[in-house]
Short mmCIF file of C-alpha atoms in Angstrom, two decimals:
data_model
loop_
_atom_site.label_atom_id
_atom_site.label_comp_id
_atom_site.label_asym_id
_atom_site.label_seq_id
_atom_site.Cartn_x
_atom_site.Cartn_y
_atom_site.Cartn_z
CA MET M 8 104.48 115.92 136.70
CA ARG M 9 104.42 115.03 140.38
CA TRP M 10 105.04 111.37 141.18
CA HIS M 11 101.60 110.64 142.61
CA ILE M 12 99.81 111.61 139.38
CA PRO M 13 101.02 108.69 137.21
CA VAL M 14 100.51 106.38 140.19
CA VAL M 15 96.85 107.40 140.49
CA ILE M 16 96.21 107.08 136.75
CA VAL M 17 97.97 103.72 136.36
CA LEU M 18 96.41 102.31 139.53
CA ALA M 19 92.91 103.34 138.43
CA THR M 20 93.46 101.71 135.04
CA PHE M 21 94.60 98.42 136.54
CA LEU M 22 91.79 98.41 139.11
CA ILE M 23 89.13 98.82 136.42
CA TYR M 24 90.63 96.47 133.84
CA GLY M 25 92.39 94.01 136.14
CA ASN M 26 89.57 91.51 135.66
CA THR M 27 90.52 91.18 131.98
CA LEU M 28 93.87 89.55 132.82
CA LYS M 29 92.21 86.14 133.15
CA SER M 30 90.06 86.53 130.04
CA ASP M 31 90.52 84.04 127.21
CA PHE M 32 90.90 84.54 123.46
CA VAL M 33 87.65 85.49 121.70
CA TRP M 34 86.44 86.01 118.13
CA ASP M 35 89.32 86.92 115.77
CA ASP M 36 91.89 86.20 118.51
CA LEU M 37 91.28 82.52 117.79
CA LEU M 38 92.29 83.09 114.17
CA PHE M 39 95.05 85.71 114.39
CA ILE M 40 96.76 84.56 117.62
CA LYS M 41 95.78 81.09 118.74
CA GLY M 42 95.09 79.42 115.39
CA LYS M 43 97.37 79.03 112.39
CA SER M 44 98.88 82.49 112.22
CA PRO M 45 102.07 84.01 110.78
CA ILE M 46 102.70 85.91 114.02
CA GLN M 47 103.80 82.62 115.55
CA GLN M 48 107.11 82.82 113.64
CA LEU M 49 109.38 85.87 114.01
CA GLU M 50 110.96 85.16 110.62
CA ASN M 51 107.65 86.19 109.03
CA ILE M 52 108.11 89.82 110.11
CA PRO M 53 109.56 91.04 106.77
CA ALA M 54 106.53 89.63 104.95
CA PHE M 55 104.19 91.73 107.10
CA PHE M 56 105.50 94.84 105.33
CA THR M 57 104.64 93.52 101.86
CA SER M 58 101.15 92.04 102.40
CA ASP M 59 97.77 92.66 103.96
CA ILE M 60 97.00 91.56 107.51
CA SER M 61 95.34 88.31 106.41
CA TRP M 62 98.54 86.93 104.86
CA GLY M 63 99.35 83.48 106.18
CA THR M 64 96.07 83.05 108.07
CA ASN M 65 93.10 80.80 107.33
CA LEU M 66 91.04 83.67 106.00
CA PRO M 67 89.69 82.63 102.57
CA HIS M 68 90.05 86.15 101.16
CA ALA M 69 92.33 89.18 101.32
CA THR M 70 91.55 92.15 103.56
CA PRO M 71 91.91 95.88 102.86
CA TYR M 72 94.09 96.32 105.95
CA TYR M 73 97.82 97.07 105.88
CA ARG M 74 99.16 96.94 109.46
CA PRO M 75 102.70 95.60 109.40
CA LEU M 76 103.86 97.15 112.68
CA TYR M 77 100.81 95.81 114.52
CA SER M 78 101.53 92.32 113.19
CA THR M 79 105.18 92.72 114.15
CA MET M 80 104.32 93.69 117.71
CA MET M 81 101.90 90.78 117.99
CA ALA M 82 104.64 88.44 116.72
CA VAL M 83 107.01 89.72 119.40
CA GLN M 84 104.30 89.17 121.99
CA TYR M 85 103.65 85.63 120.74
CA SER M 86 107.34 84.87 121.14
CA LEU M 87 106.98 85.94 124.78
CA TRP M 88 103.54 84.65 125.80
CA GLY M 89 102.64 82.00 123.24
CA ALA M 90 99.04 80.87 123.77
CA ASP M 91 98.80 82.42 127.25
CA SER M 92 96.25 85.22 126.89
CA SER M 93 97.18 86.97 130.16
CA GLY M 94 100.41 88.38 128.70
CA TYR M 95 98.56 90.05 125.82
CA HIS M 96 95.97 91.45 128.21
CA CYS M 97 98.71 92.90 130.40
CA ILE M 98 100.18 94.75 127.40
CA ASN M 99 96.72 96.14 126.59
CA LEU M 100 96.42 97.43 130.15
CA LEU M 101 99.82 99.08 129.93
CA LEU M 102 98.88 100.71 126.63
CA GLN M 103 95.61 101.99 128.11
CA ALA M 104 97.45 103.42 131.11
CA GLY M 105 100.07 104.95 128.82
CA ILE M 106 97.44 106.70 126.70
CA ALA M 107 95.74 108.02 129.83
CA LEU M 108 99.06 109.51 130.98
CA LEU M 109 99.49 111.17 127.59
CA VAL M 110 95.95 112.57 127.88
CA TYR M 111 97.02 114.19 131.15
CA LEU M 112 100.04 115.75 129.41
CA LEU M 113 97.87 116.93 126.51
CA ALA M 114 95.40 118.58 128.89
CA ARG M 115 98.24 120.34 130.74
CA ARG M 116 99.66 121.50 127.40
CA PHE M 117 96.34 123.27 126.77
CA THR M 118 96.51 125.01 130.18
CA LEU M 119 94.02 122.90 132.08
CA SER M 120 94.56 122.82 135.83
CA GLU M 121 96.29 119.84 137.38
CA SER M 122 93.11 118.44 138.90
CA ALA M 123 91.19 118.94 135.63
CA SER M 124 93.96 117.16 133.71
CA ILE M 125 93.88 114.24 136.13
CA GLY M 126 90.11 114.11 135.75
CA ALA M 127 90.43 114.09 131.95
CA ALA M 128 92.93 111.21 132.11
CA LEU M 129 90.72 109.21 134.48
CA ILE M 130 87.55 109.76 132.45
CA TYR M 131 89.43 108.64 129.36
CA SER M 132 90.80 105.56 131.08
CA VAL M 133 87.63 104.27 132.77
CA HIS M 134 84.99 105.14 130.14
CA PRO M 135 82.91 102.03 129.31
CA VAL M 136 83.48 102.24 125.54
CA HIS M 137 87.06 101.14 126.28
CA SER M 138 85.96 97.71 127.51
CA GLU M 139 86.07 96.29 124.01
CA GLY M 140 89.35 98.00 123.14
CA VAL M 141 91.12 96.65 126.22
CA ALA M 142 89.39 93.30 126.89
CA TYR M 143 89.30 92.14 123.27
CA LEU M 144 92.84 91.44 122.11
CA GLY M 145 91.90 91.93 118.47
CA SER M 146 91.43 95.61 119.36
CA SER M 147 95.07 96.03 120.33
CA SER M 148 95.73 97.93 117.10
CA GLU M 149 93.33 100.63 118.31
CA LEU M 150 95.35 101.17 121.48
CA GLN M 151 98.67 101.04 119.66
CA TYR M 152 97.86 103.55 116.93
CA THR M 153 96.16 105.89 119.43
CA PHE M 154 99.24 105.85 121.64
CA PHE M 155 101.52 106.72 118.73
CA CYS M 156 99.14 109.38 117.37
CA LEU M 157 98.87 111.09 120.72
CA ALA M 158 102.64 110.93 121.23
CA ALA M 159 103.12 112.46 117.76
CA MET M 160 100.71 115.29 118.59
CA LEU M 161 102.49 116.06 121.87
CA PHE M 162 105.91 116.23 120.20
CA TYR M 163 104.44 118.35 117.41
CA LEU M 164 103.07 120.78 120.01
CA ARG M 165 106.44 120.78 121.72
CA TYR M 166 108.22 121.55 118.45
CA ARG M 167 105.96 124.55 117.90
CA ASP M 168 107.36 125.97 121.14
CA SER M 169 110.97 124.78 121.02
CA PHE M 170 111.78 124.72 117.27
CA LYS M 171 114.10 121.83 118.11
CA SER M 172 114.45 119.49 115.15
CA GLY M 173 114.59 116.51 117.51
CA ASP M 174 110.99 117.17 118.60
CA LEU M 175 109.76 117.32 115.01
CA LEU M 176 111.73 114.20 114.09
CA THR M 177 110.25 112.31 117.05
CA ALA M 178 106.76 113.45 116.05
CA ILE M 179 107.34 112.19 112.50
CA PHE M 180 108.59 108.81 113.69
CA CYS M 181 105.61 108.44 116.05
CA TYR M 182 103.29 109.28 113.15
CA PHE M 183 105.01 106.68 110.97
CA PHE M 184 104.58 104.07 113.72
CA ALA M 185 100.89 104.98 114.04
CA LEU M 186 100.32 104.64 110.28
CA PHE M 187 101.99 101.25 110.11
CA THR M 188 99.89 100.14 113.07
CA LYS M 189 96.51 101.16 111.67
CA GLU M 190 95.22 103.20 108.72
CA SER M 191 93.06 105.34 111.02
CA ALA M 192 96.20 107.32 111.90
CA LEU M 193 95.60 109.20 108.63
CA THR M 194 93.35 111.44 110.73
CA LEU M 195 96.41 113.01 112.39
CA PRO M 196 97.12 115.49 109.53
CA LEU M 197 93.55 116.77 109.87
CA LEU M 198 94.04 117.24 113.62
CA VAL M 199 97.29 119.10 112.99
CA LEU M 200 95.62 121.31 110.38
CA VAL M 201 92.78 122.23 112.77
CA LEU M 202 95.39 122.93 115.45
CA GLU M 203 97.22 125.36 113.17
CA VAL M 204 93.94 127.11 112.32
CA ALA M 205 92.67 127.33 115.89
CA PHE M 206 96.05 128.16 117.48
CA PRO M 207 98.22 129.82 114.80
CA LYS M 208 101.83 130.08 115.82
CA GLY M 209 104.99 131.27 114.04
CA THR M 210 105.40 132.79 110.61
CA PRO M 211 103.45 131.50 107.56
CA GLY M 212 106.65 129.87 106.32
CA GLN M 213 107.12 128.00 109.61
CA LYS M 214 103.54 126.77 109.54
CA VAL M 215 103.89 125.58 105.96
CA ALA M 216 107.13 123.79 106.82
CA ARG M 217 105.52 121.96 109.74
CA LEU M 218 102.47 120.93 107.75
CA SER M 219 104.65 119.91 104.80
CA ALA M 220 106.61 117.52 107.00
CA VAL M 221 103.39 115.81 108.11
CA ALA M 222 102.09 115.73 104.53
CA ALA M 223 105.34 114.19 103.27
CA VAL M 224 105.07 111.35 105.78
CA THR M 225 101.47 110.76 104.71
CA VAL M 226 102.39 110.57 101.02
CA LEU M 227 105.28 108.17 101.65
CA TYR M 228 103.00 105.90 103.65
CA LEU M 229 100.28 105.91 100.99
CA VAL M 230 102.77 105.09 98.24
CA ASP M 231 104.09 102.16 100.26
CA ARG M 232 100.63 100.99 101.29
CA PHE M 233 99.10 100.94 97.80
CA GLN M 234 102.16 99.19 96.43
CA TYR M 235 101.21 96.12 98.45
CA VAL M 236 97.53 96.55 99.38
CA LYS M 237 95.41 98.30 96.80
CA GLU M 238 91.96 97.69 98.27
CA ILE M 239 90.45 100.23 100.64
CA ALA M 240 87.10 98.56 101.33
CA TRP M 241 85.61 95.11 101.80
CA GLN M 242 82.96 95.85 99.20
CA GLU M 243 81.79 98.86 97.21
CA ASN M 244 78.63 100.63 98.32
CA PRO M 245 77.04 103.63 96.60
CA LEU M 246 78.30 106.92 98.04
CA GLN M 247 74.82 108.23 98.81
CA ASP M 248 74.03 105.06 100.80
CA ARG M 249 77.24 105.44 102.76
CA VAL M 250 76.35 109.07 103.53
CA TYR M 251 72.86 108.18 104.78
CA THR M 252 74.18 105.28 106.84
CA SER M 253 77.07 107.29 108.29
CA ILE M 254 74.69 109.90 109.74
CA GLY M 255 73.21 107.32 112.08
CA ILE M 256 76.61 105.80 112.85
CA ILE M 257 78.17 109.15 113.84
CA GLY M 258 75.10 110.06 115.87
CA ARG M 259 75.24 106.76 117.77
CA TYR M 260 78.98 107.13 118.40
CA ILE M 261 78.51 110.57 119.96
CA TRP M 262 75.61 109.26 122.03
CA ASN M 263 77.80 106.40 123.30
CA LEU M 264 80.40 108.94 124.42
CA LEU M 265 77.86 111.07 126.25
CA ALA M 266 75.60 108.34 127.65
CA PRO M 267 77.29 104.91 127.57
CA PHE M 268 74.33 103.00 128.97
CA ASN M 269 73.33 100.75 126.09
CA LEU M 270 76.61 99.64 124.56
CA LYS M 271 76.70 96.54 122.38
CA VAL M 272 79.34 94.07 121.24
CA LEU M 273 77.67 94.05 117.80
CA TYR M 274 75.73 96.97 116.35
CA ASP M 275 73.24 95.93 113.71
CA VAL M 276 73.44 98.83 111.24
CA PRO M 277 71.75 98.01 107.92
CA LEU M 278 72.66 99.96 104.80
CA LYS M 279 70.31 102.92 104.40
CA PRO M 280 69.55 103.63 100.72
CA SER M 281 67.10 106.48 101.41
CA PHE M 282 67.32 109.85 103.18
CA PHE M 283 63.66 109.95 104.19
CA ARG M 284 63.90 107.66 107.20
CA THR M 285 63.60 108.52 110.89
CA ASP M 286 66.91 106.78 111.61
CA VAL M 287 68.58 109.21 109.18
CA VAL M 288 66.69 112.48 109.68
CA LEU M 289 66.67 112.52 113.49
CA PRO M 290 70.42 111.84 113.93
CA LEU M 291 71.09 114.46 111.24
CA LEU M 292 69.16 117.12 113.18
CA GLY M 293 71.16 116.28 116.30
CA LEU M 294 74.44 116.45 114.41
CA LEU M 295 73.52 119.83 112.87
CA VAL M 296 72.96 121.23 116.36
CA LEU M 297 76.32 119.87 117.49
CA PHE M 298 78.14 121.28 114.46
CA TRP M 299 76.57 124.67 115.11
CA VAL M 300 77.92 124.52 118.67
CA PHE M 301 81.38 123.59 117.34
CA PHE M 302 81.59 126.55 115.01
CA TYR M 303 80.06 128.94 117.53
CA SER M 304 82.72 127.82 119.99
CA PHE M 305 85.45 128.85 117.53
CA GLN M 306 84.79 132.48 118.48
CA LYS M 307 84.20 131.81 122.17
CA SER M 308 86.76 129.13 123.04
CA ARG M 309 89.39 127.82 120.67
CA ARG M 310 90.09 124.92 123.04
CA VAL M 311 86.46 123.78 122.91
CA PHE M 312 86.48 124.09 119.13
CA PHE M 313 89.70 122.11 118.75
CA PHE M 314 88.73 119.22 120.99
CA SER M 315 85.18 119.10 119.59
CA SER M 316 86.79 118.83 116.17
CA TRP M 317 89.06 116.12 117.58
CA ILE M 318 85.99 114.00 118.39
CA VAL M 319 84.53 114.35 114.90
CA ILE M 320 87.84 113.81 113.07
CA GLY M 321 88.57 110.74 115.16
CA LEU M 322 85.24 109.26 114.07
CA ALA M 323 85.93 109.76 110.35
CA PRO M 324 87.58 106.37 109.55
CA ALA M 325 84.78 104.38 111.20
CA SER M 326 81.92 106.66 110.15
CA GLY M 327 81.10 104.65 107.05
CA LEU M 328 81.93 107.51 104.70
CA PRO M 329 85.30 106.21 103.42
CA ALA M 330 83.93 102.65 103.41
CA LEU M 331 81.44 100.64 105.40
CA LEU M 332 83.34 98.29 107.67
CA LEU M 333 82.46 94.61 107.74
CA PRO M 334 81.06 92.48 109.24
CA ALA M 335 79.54 95.39 111.22
CA PRO M 336 79.91 99.07 110.28
CA MET M 337 80.48 100.29 113.83
CA ALA M 338 82.08 99.15 117.09
CA ASP M 339 82.93 100.85 120.38
CA ARG M 340 86.63 100.12 119.96
CA TYR M 341 86.75 102.66 117.13
CA LEU M 342 86.15 105.46 119.68
CA THR M 343 89.64 105.17 121.17
CA LEU M 344 90.97 108.32 119.49
CA SER M 345 87.77 110.38 119.66
CA LEU M 346 87.48 109.77 123.39
CA ILE M 347 90.63 111.88 123.90
CA GLY M 348 88.74 114.96 122.68
CA TYR M 349 85.77 114.08 124.87
CA ALA M 350 87.96 113.61 127.94
CA VAL M 351 89.79 116.92 127.53
CA LEU M 352 86.46 118.71 126.96
CA ALA M 353 85.31 117.21 130.28
CA GLY M 354 88.44 118.66 131.89
CA ILE M 355 87.71 122.09 130.37
CA MET M 356 84.17 121.87 131.74
CA TYR M 357 85.55 120.93 135.16
CA ASP M 358 87.69 124.07 135.30
CA GLY M 359 84.76 126.15 134.05
CA LEU M 360 82.42 124.81 136.72
CA LYS M 361 84.96 125.43 139.46
CA ALA M 362 85.34 129.02 138.31
CA ARG M 363 81.56 129.48 138.06
CA PHE M 364 80.95 128.22 141.61
CA GLY M 365 83.85 130.15 143.11
CA GLU M 366 86.07 127.10 143.67
CA ALA M 367 88.90 128.09 141.34
CA GLY M 368 91.38 128.65 144.14
CA THR M 369 90.17 125.94 146.50
CA SER M 370 91.81 122.60 147.18
CA TRP M 371 90.35 119.59 145.43
CA ARG M 372 89.48 118.17 148.86
CA GLY M 373 86.89 120.85 149.53
CA SER M 374 85.47 121.11 146.03
CA LYS M 375 81.94 119.99 145.24
CA VAL M 376 82.82 119.96 141.55
CA THR M 377 85.71 117.59 142.26
CA ALA M 378 83.41 115.37 144.32
CA LEU M 379 81.01 115.22 141.35
CA CYS M 380 83.88 114.34 139.00
CA VAL M 381 85.08 111.57 141.33
CA LEU M 382 81.53 110.20 141.53
CA LEU M 383 81.30 110.22 137.73
CA CYS M 384 84.59 108.32 137.44
CA LEU M 385 83.43 105.76 140.00
CA VAL M 386 80.15 105.16 138.17
CA LEU M 387 81.85 104.87 134.78
CA GLY M 388 84.53 102.62 136.27
CA ALA M 389 81.96 100.27 137.81
CA MET M 390 80.12 100.06 134.47
CA THR M 391 83.38 99.30 132.68
CA ALA M 392 84.51 96.63 135.15
CA LYS M 393 81.19 94.84 134.76
CA ARG M 394 81.24 95.14 130.99
CA ASN M 395 84.75 93.66 130.80
CA LEU M 396 83.31 90.27 131.74
CA ILE M 397 81.59 89.94 128.37
CA TRP M 398 84.99 89.08 126.88
CA ARG M 399 86.00 86.53 129.53
CA ASP M 400 85.48 83.61 127.12
CA HIS M 401 84.40 83.02 123.54
CA GLU M 402 81.01 81.47 124.30
CA THR M 403 79.92 84.29 126.63
CA PHE M 404 80.97 86.80 123.99
CA VAL M 405 79.13 85.02 121.15
CA ARG M 406 75.89 84.65 123.09
CA ARG M 407 76.02 88.33 124.06
CA MET M 408 76.54 89.16 120.38
CA ILE M 409 73.33 87.32 119.47
CA ALA M 410 71.44 89.07 122.29
CA ASP M 411 72.69 92.48 121.11
CA ALA M 412 71.99 91.89 117.41
CA PRO M 413 69.42 89.07 117.02
CA GLU M 414 68.76 89.90 113.35
CA HIS M 415 72.43 89.86 112.33
CA PHE M 416 73.97 86.70 110.88
CA LEU M 417 77.38 86.92 112.57
CA GLY M 418 76.50 85.75 116.07
CA TYR M 419 74.71 82.65 114.77
CA GLU M 420 77.61 81.86 112.45
CA LEU M 421 80.10 82.04 115.33
CA LEU M 422 77.77 80.01 117.55
CA GLY M 423 77.56 77.32 114.88
CA THR M 424 81.35 77.01 114.80
CA LEU M 425 81.40 76.92 118.60
CA GLU M 426 78.77 74.19 118.81
CA GLY M 427 80.55 72.15 116.13
CA GLY M 428 83.75 72.33 118.15
CA LYS M 429 81.90 70.85 121.11
CA GLY M 430 80.38 68.07 119.01
CA ASN M 431 76.82 69.46 119.17
CA TYR M 432 76.18 68.99 115.48
CA SER M 433 72.41 69.45 115.63
CA ALA M 434 72.83 72.82 117.35
CA MET M 435 75.60 73.66 114.88
CA ALA M 436 73.33 73.00 111.89
CA ASP M 437 70.53 75.04 113.45
CA SER M 438 72.86 78.00 114.10
CA TYR M 439 74.24 77.94 110.56
CA TYR M 440 70.70 77.80 109.20
CA GLN M 441 69.76 80.82 111.32
CA ALA M 442 72.82 82.71 110.02
CA GLU M 443 71.87 81.88 106.43
CA GLN M 444 68.28 83.04 106.93
CA LYS M 445 69.38 86.30 108.55
CA THR M 446 71.70 86.98 105.61
CA LEU M 447 68.92 86.21 103.15
CA ALA M 448 66.36 88.42 104.93
CA ARG M 449 68.75 91.38 105.25
CA ASN M 450 69.90 91.40 101.64
CA LEU M 451 66.43 90.63 100.28
CA ALA M 452 65.05 93.65 102.18
CA LEU M 453 67.81 95.82 100.69
CA GLY M 454 67.04 94.65 97.16
CA ARG M 455 63.32 95.28 97.65
CA GLU M 456 64.02 98.76 98.98
CA TYR M 457 66.13 99.58 95.94
CA LEU M 458 63.23 98.43 93.77
CA ALA M 459 60.78 100.64 95.68
CA LEU M 460 63.09 103.61 95.24
CA GLY M 461 63.43 102.96 91.50
CA ARG M 462 67.19 102.41 91.77
CA LEU M 463 67.18 99.52 89.35
CA GLU M 464 70.94 99.15 88.80
CA GLU M 465 71.51 98.78 92.55
CA ALA M 466 68.52 96.42 92.82
CA VAL M 467 69.90 94.13 90.10
CA ALA M 468 73.34 94.19 91.73
CA ALA M 469 71.81 93.28 95.12
CA PHE M 470 69.87 90.35 93.68
CA GLU M 471 72.90 89.18 91.70
CA ARG M 472 74.85 88.96 94.97
CA LEU M 473 71.99 86.96 96.47
CA MET M 474 71.89 84.63 93.45
CA LYS M 475 75.46 83.53 94.17
CA LYS M 476 74.31 81.89 97.42
CA PHE M 477 70.51 81.61 97.18
CA SER M 478 69.93 80.74 93.53
CA HIS M 479 67.07 78.34 94.44
CA GLU M 480 65.27 80.73 96.79
CA PRO M 481 61.92 81.74 95.22
CA LYS M 482 61.90 85.24 96.77
CA VAL M 483 65.32 85.95 95.28
CA LEU M 484 64.30 84.68 91.85
CA ASN M 485 61.13 86.76 92.00
CA GLY M 486 63.01 89.89 93.04
CA MET M 487 65.54 89.41 90.25
CA GLY M 488 62.73 88.96 87.77
CA GLU M 489 60.96 92.13 88.92
CA ALA M 490 64.16 94.17 88.71
CA LEU M 491 64.87 92.96 85.18
CA LEU M 492 61.27 93.54 84.14
CA LEU M 493 61.41 97.16 85.35
CA LYS M 494 64.66 97.57 83.42
CA GLY M 495 62.82 96.61 80.25
CA LYS M 496 64.21 93.08 79.97
CA PRO M 497 61.08 90.86 80.04
CA PHE M 498 62.76 87.94 78.24
CA GLU M 499 65.39 87.65 80.99
CA ALA M 500 62.81 88.34 83.70
CA ILE M 501 60.44 85.55 82.61
CA ALA M 502 63.26 83.00 82.94
CA PHE M 503 63.59 83.86 86.62
CA PHE M 504 59.82 83.86 87.17
CA ARG M 505 59.53 80.42 85.55
CA GLN M 506 62.37 79.03 87.63
CA GLY M 507 60.78 80.41 90.79
CA ALA M 508 57.36 79.02 89.86
CA LEU M 509 58.87 75.56 89.29
CA ILE M 510 60.46 75.60 92.75
CA CYS M 511 57.39 77.05 94.48
CA PRO M 512 54.16 76.58 92.49
CA SER M 513 52.12 77.86 95.46
CA CYS M 514 53.99 81.20 95.66
CA THR M 515 51.26 83.48 94.31
CA GLU M 516 53.49 86.51 93.91
CA ILE M 517 55.77 84.67 91.48
CA THR M 518 52.97 82.98 89.57
CA ASP M 519 51.10 86.29 89.25
CA ASN M 520 54.21 87.98 87.86
CA LEU M 521 54.77 85.11 85.45
CA ARG M 522 51.15 85.23 84.24
CA LYS M 523 51.30 89.01 83.66
CA VAL M 524 54.46 88.80 81.57
CA GLU M 525 53.23 85.82 79.55
CA ASN M 526 49.87 87.46 78.88
CA SER M 527 51.51 90.73 77.82
CA GLY M 528 53.58 88.97 75.17
CA SER M 529 56.33 91.57 75.59
CA TRP M 530 58.94 88.93 76.27
CA GLN M 531 58.43 87.44 72.81
CA ASN M 532 59.29 90.73 71.12
CA GLN M 533 62.55 91.42 72.96
#
């Protein structure tokens, strides 16, 4: 690598993200860094390896996340920077620049030209979906695990050529570091498997040995992880609902990679309990076309197939299929790994366009394709620099969250805490009320949809969750009564109808249901 290449990549990264250095702590940063947090004491490091990430914080519940190395690195940073956010932001910038340099090396490893590899690294670095990953300190785990995953892949590729045990050992250690930074690193074995299928190398025994080494690391990690953190999801959702919901999530992620013009800090993605919806069918049709292109490319270009697969595999942990993430099922920061595949594909396209227009042997200075690539990087970079400002302070971030997802409870809940901290108690109460009403409306709509679909077990479960918080809400009582009535439990149903009618005598839907059950007399015979 010539000296000017890392200079260009690092300089571009710092130019685009330099405005994040003065940004404050936002959202979970206030809890995990600035507030009462175990990372503030280095002696807590051993405990990180035997507990979930919420250990020692003010979170009222456990989390399904096991990220001891991430917590360790944040503890080391706290010992250096304390409550000064600029130090953490500087580390995020260095990580982003480091990943971009590794993207350049990956592109060169797959025989892209030097200029195409630089373009891939720059597109990766300045793409607007990275704003959240770099500007929001809580996303540091995304940058860390991506760096280690990419380093592991590069050493694995090197081992396939050199057969030096040191390369394989380094790849294994990098993979271990990635796993202990974030669970999403479990996608690496899938990437390695696709690599071995698309670019077979060595004897069958050598391939089995390489894959076995990666598998062994994965098993050791899982054994350790489930010894201390057994949960894998915040809450259980039916598999079919996760499948329907994930179709839209994956479709939106791919759209954000291709056309990052309407990015959000909070994506309001309700659970989808039915297949026959436009927001399920249309994304599915688009994904089927893309998958056809992927498999067609296997015969035409193994590189295109591999890096297209890289995008899809990188999306798997945040797709909603393993588990729907809370409080929102999707976020741009989860695209950190997938964007590597997208960036290298852009580099492959760059080389292809230069060959098509007869510029393969020309200098980058006289290339129209290069000029187009530079223009693209400038546009993306300008979009990213502007977007970075959303995370400059907590209030700006929260208000943007409400603007992006006005029907989601989270923004109002955060705003209520913010207003309470400023002594605006009337505004605090109003924000908390808004959050409560949004939660009620969302879950009530889900329960009603389950009823309409005839999925009575799920409907009862949805209304039971609502009853824990909204036991005096007439619409909840009525929905619970209807679900029980359809399940053939009129005696239990009438109790809910009566309670609802007492609270709201003018609610005709409840009183009508109560009258029907009483007149039928079925509840007396149960």
